[in-house]
PDB file of C-alpha atoms in Angstrom:
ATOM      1  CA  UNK A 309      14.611 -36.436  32.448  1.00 56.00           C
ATOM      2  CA  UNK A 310      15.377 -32.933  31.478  1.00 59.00           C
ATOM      3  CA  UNK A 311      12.666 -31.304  29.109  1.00 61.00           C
ATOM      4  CA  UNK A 312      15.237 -31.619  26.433  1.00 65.00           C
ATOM      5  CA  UNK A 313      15.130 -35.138  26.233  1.00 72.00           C
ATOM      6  CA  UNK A 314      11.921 -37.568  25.513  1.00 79.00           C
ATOM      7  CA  UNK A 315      11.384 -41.411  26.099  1.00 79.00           C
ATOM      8  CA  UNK A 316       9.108 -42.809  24.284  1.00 78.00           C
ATOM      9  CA  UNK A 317       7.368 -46.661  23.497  1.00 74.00           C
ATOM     10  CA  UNK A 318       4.618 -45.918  21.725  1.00 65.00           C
ATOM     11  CA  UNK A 319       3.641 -45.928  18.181  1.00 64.00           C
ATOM     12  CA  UNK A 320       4.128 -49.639  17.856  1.00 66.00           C
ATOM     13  CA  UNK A 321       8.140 -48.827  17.616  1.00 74.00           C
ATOM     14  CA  UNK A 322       9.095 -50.118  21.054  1.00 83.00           C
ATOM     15  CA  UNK A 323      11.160 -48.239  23.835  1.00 87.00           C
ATOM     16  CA  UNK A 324      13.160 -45.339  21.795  1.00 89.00           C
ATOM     17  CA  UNK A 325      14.704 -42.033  22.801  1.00 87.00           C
ATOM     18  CA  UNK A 326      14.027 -38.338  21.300  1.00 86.00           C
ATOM     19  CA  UNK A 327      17.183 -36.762  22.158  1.00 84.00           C
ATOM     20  CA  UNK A 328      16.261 -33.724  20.602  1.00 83.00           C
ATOM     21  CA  UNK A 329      12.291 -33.663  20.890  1.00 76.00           C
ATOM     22  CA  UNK A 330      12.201 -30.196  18.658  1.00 82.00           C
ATOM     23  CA  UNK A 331      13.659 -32.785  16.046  1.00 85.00           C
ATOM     24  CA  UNK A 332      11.026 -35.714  16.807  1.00 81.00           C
ATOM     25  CA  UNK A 333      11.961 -37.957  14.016  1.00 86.00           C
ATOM     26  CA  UNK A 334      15.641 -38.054  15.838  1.00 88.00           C
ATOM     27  CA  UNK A 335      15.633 -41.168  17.833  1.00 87.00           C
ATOM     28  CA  UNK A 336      17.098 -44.351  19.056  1.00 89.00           C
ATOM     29  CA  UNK A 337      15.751 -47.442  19.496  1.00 91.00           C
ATOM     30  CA  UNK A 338      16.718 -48.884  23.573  1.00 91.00           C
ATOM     31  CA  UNK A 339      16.253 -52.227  25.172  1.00 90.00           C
ATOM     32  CA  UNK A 340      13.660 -51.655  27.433  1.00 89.00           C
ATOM     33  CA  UNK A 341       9.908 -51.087  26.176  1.00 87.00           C
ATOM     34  CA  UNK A 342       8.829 -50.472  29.789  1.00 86.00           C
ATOM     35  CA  UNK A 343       8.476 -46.838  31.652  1.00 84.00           C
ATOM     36  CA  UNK A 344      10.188 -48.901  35.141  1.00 88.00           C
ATOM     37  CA  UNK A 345      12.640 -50.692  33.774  1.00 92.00           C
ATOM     38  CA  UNK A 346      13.588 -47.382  31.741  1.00 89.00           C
ATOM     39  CA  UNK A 347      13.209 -45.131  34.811  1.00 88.00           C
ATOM     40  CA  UNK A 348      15.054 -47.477  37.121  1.00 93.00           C
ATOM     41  CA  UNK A 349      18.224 -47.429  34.850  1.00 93.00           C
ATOM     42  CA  UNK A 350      17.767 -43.347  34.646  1.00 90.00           C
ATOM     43  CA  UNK A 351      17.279 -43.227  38.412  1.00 91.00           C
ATOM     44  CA  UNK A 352      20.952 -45.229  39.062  1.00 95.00           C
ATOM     45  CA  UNK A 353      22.470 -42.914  36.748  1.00 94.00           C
ATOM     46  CA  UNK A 354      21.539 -39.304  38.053  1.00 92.00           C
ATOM     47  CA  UNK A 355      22.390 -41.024  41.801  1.00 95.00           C
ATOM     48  CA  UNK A 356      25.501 -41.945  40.666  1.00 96.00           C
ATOM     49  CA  UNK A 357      26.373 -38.996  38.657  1.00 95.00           C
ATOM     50  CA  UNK A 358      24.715 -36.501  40.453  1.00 94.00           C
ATOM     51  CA  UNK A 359      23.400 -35.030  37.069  1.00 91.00           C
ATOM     52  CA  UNK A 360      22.047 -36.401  33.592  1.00 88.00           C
ATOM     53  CA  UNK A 361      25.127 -37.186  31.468  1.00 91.00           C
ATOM     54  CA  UNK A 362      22.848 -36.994  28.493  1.00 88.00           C
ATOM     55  CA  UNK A 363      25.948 -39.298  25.840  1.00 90.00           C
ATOM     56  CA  UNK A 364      26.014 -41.506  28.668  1.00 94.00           C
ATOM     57  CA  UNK A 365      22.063 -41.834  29.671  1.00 91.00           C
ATOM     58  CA  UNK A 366      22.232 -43.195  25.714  1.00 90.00           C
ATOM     59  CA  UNK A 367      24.809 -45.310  26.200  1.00 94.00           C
ATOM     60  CA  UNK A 368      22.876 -47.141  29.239  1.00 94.00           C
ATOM     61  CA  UNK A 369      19.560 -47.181  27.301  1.00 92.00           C
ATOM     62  CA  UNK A 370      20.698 -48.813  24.825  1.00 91.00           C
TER      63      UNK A 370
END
């Protein structure tokens, strides 16, 4: 993930993302509580795309 961008599944909130860490209480809550499942789906996309879409990344999350 770029440095731009934060997972996150902690604080008892379950698997959300920090699109915009310098803004932490920006997030959005995604399916997956676990770091693999999370990191497999983020894996496929950069392969596939060749770069993080960041709109789409979201989209795939969720």
């Amino acid at each position: 993930m770029p440095d731009e961008v934060l997972l996150d599944n902690y604080h008892n909130k379950g698997g959300h993302i920090h699109p915009n860490p310098e803004n932490h209480k920006e997030e959005m809550k995604i399916k997956h509580d676990t770091q693999k499942e999370n990191l497999d789906i983020i894996i496929f996309h950069i392969n596939k795309n060749k770069e993080l879409i960041l709109k789409e990344i979201i989209k795939e999350l969720k």
